[in-house]
Amino acid sequence: MITGCAGANEPLNETRAEAKAENAAAKSDQKQKNLPNIRMLATGGTIAGADKSKTSTTNYKAGAVGVDALIEAVPELQDIANISGEQIANIGSQNMTNQTLLKLSKRAGELLASDDVDGIVVTHGTDTLEETAYFLNLVIKSDKPLVIVGSMRPSTAIGADGPSNLYNAVKVAGSKEAKGKGALVVMNDRIASARYVTKTNTTTPDTFKSEEMGNLGVIANDIYFFNDIAKKHTKETDFDIAKIARLPQVDIIYGYQSDGRYLFDAAVKAGAKGIIYAGSGNGSISDEAKKGAAAAMKKGLAVVRSSRTKNGVVTPNPELEKAKLLASNSLNPEKARILLMLALTKTNDPQKIQTYFNEY
Ligand code: DGL
């Protein structure tokens, strides 16, 4: 009897154990289902950088590690998201071209339109990160979180900032609070708007600042948003990545003492459709450069004054406005170039272009 009972209990115990395991698996499946689906689009940069030396933080190879290795390096990501990756490019962001920018943005747009994706994280070199981020901020037609992240130290360095930046980026991309805020840059425990943030230091991990306008939030274990972006973005703009096939050439000319018109002439000759003049102070332009700008505008180019000070508003100037020289509002020269390229896909009307600069 006893033996019989014991014998009868064995399969029962097995069944119970199986049921328990199934239950646990179902629970974990359920848990996975409750996690946001985040797609990571990798483009290279220091976050994917590697070097033989653990103490080298400058002479490493950017874009050496692939997207799967980036995800595997931070196993904790699995606790906060169902994460999968795609390699769009593996480059230093100084080599980001309009073509790669379009490829990345189109893919981000497609993914965000899908019900299977709750948010996107783009990994990117920090050098031109703000340009890509601002472009995405203007062309993506979705409210879902879109986060751009990089690092200042390569993945092999002591105190690499990539893993924590990546973890924070995925956390923000999976959060409800990040919806409808445009493209966000997450670095060094801060959440910044792509519209306001800029790289301010060549090497330090706290390089990204939103100097005049402030950050949108911080990550202190949890996510704390405390600002909204006042400028139009994503769904509110006239630009839709699905409809943009190519971008016109827009060049930046830096203003300095004794500058001349010849750089304007060279840009026109090279096929530019627009020029950003990084003027001194409040977008001041020398008389010689003004001649270059006037000649370019006569050929149909749009010319926008920005400021090499990188802070503050370039204010309208009645005399220059009469000459149809536009003003970049508070966009720095590299972001002004991004907006002018997009504006020129829509119009050549200086007044309409100026409206874009005032509103975006
Ligand atoms: N060359 C740089 C780039 O990819 C590396 C710098 C970085 O990612 O921080 O932008």
PDB file of C-alpha atoms and ligand atoms in Angstrom, residues 44-47 60 62 91-94 124-128 151-152 199, ligand 1:
ATOM      1  CA  GLY A  44      28.624  53.262 -34.377  1.00  0.00           C
ATOM      2  CA  GLY A  45      30.505  55.909 -32.402  1.00  0.00           C
ATOM      3  CA  THR A  46      32.431  55.656 -29.165  1.00  0.00           C
ATOM      4  CA  ILE A  47      29.665  53.695 -27.467  1.00  0.00           C
ATOM      5  CA  TYR A  60      40.461  54.034 -29.879  1.00  0.00           C
ATOM      6  CA  ALA A  62      34.951  54.134 -32.937  1.00  0.00           C
ATOM      7  CA  ILE A  91      30.943  54.607 -38.264  1.00  0.00           C
ATOM      8  CA  GLY A  92      32.366  57.555 -36.409  1.00  0.00           C
ATOM      9  CA  SER A  93      29.637  60.194 -36.605  1.00  0.00           C
ATOM     10  CA  GLN A  94      31.981  62.648 -38.325  1.00  0.00           C
ATOM     11  CA  HIS A 124      25.394  57.232 -32.304  1.00  0.00           C
ATOM     12  CA  GLY A 125      28.794  58.884 -32.155  1.00  0.00           C
ATOM     13  CA  THR A 126      28.642  62.004 -30.046  1.00  0.00           C
ATOM     14  CA  ASP A 127      30.397  64.357 -32.479  1.00  0.00           C
ATOM     15  CA  THR A 128      27.387  64.942 -34.725  1.00  0.00           C
ATOM     16  CA  SER A 151      29.106  57.642 -24.831  1.00  0.00           C
ATOM     17  CA  MET A 152      32.305  59.543 -24.344  1.00  0.00           C
ATOM     18  CA  LYS A 199      28.057  68.938 -27.425  1.00  0.00           C
TER      19      LYS A 199
HETATM   20  N1  DGL B   1      34.436  60.170 -33.765  1.00  0.00           N
HETATM   21  C1  DGL B   1      33.459  60.174 -32.833  1.00  0.00           C
HETATM   22  C2  DGL B   1      32.040  59.911 -33.305  1.00  0.00           C
HETATM   23  O1  DGL B   1      31.661  58.808 -33.628  1.00  0.00           O
HETATM   24  C3  DGL B   1      33.694  59.413 -31.623  1.00  0.00           C
HETATM   25  C4  DGL B   1      33.198  60.264 -30.547  1.00  0.00           C
HETATM   26  C5  DGL B   1      32.048  59.715 -29.798  1.00  0.00           C
HETATM   27  O2  DGL B   1      31.263  58.884 -30.227  1.00  0.00           O
HETATM   28  O3  DGL B   1      31.961  60.157 -28.689  1.00  0.00           O
HETATM   29  O4  DGL B   1      31.303  60.855 -33.279  1.00  0.00           O
END
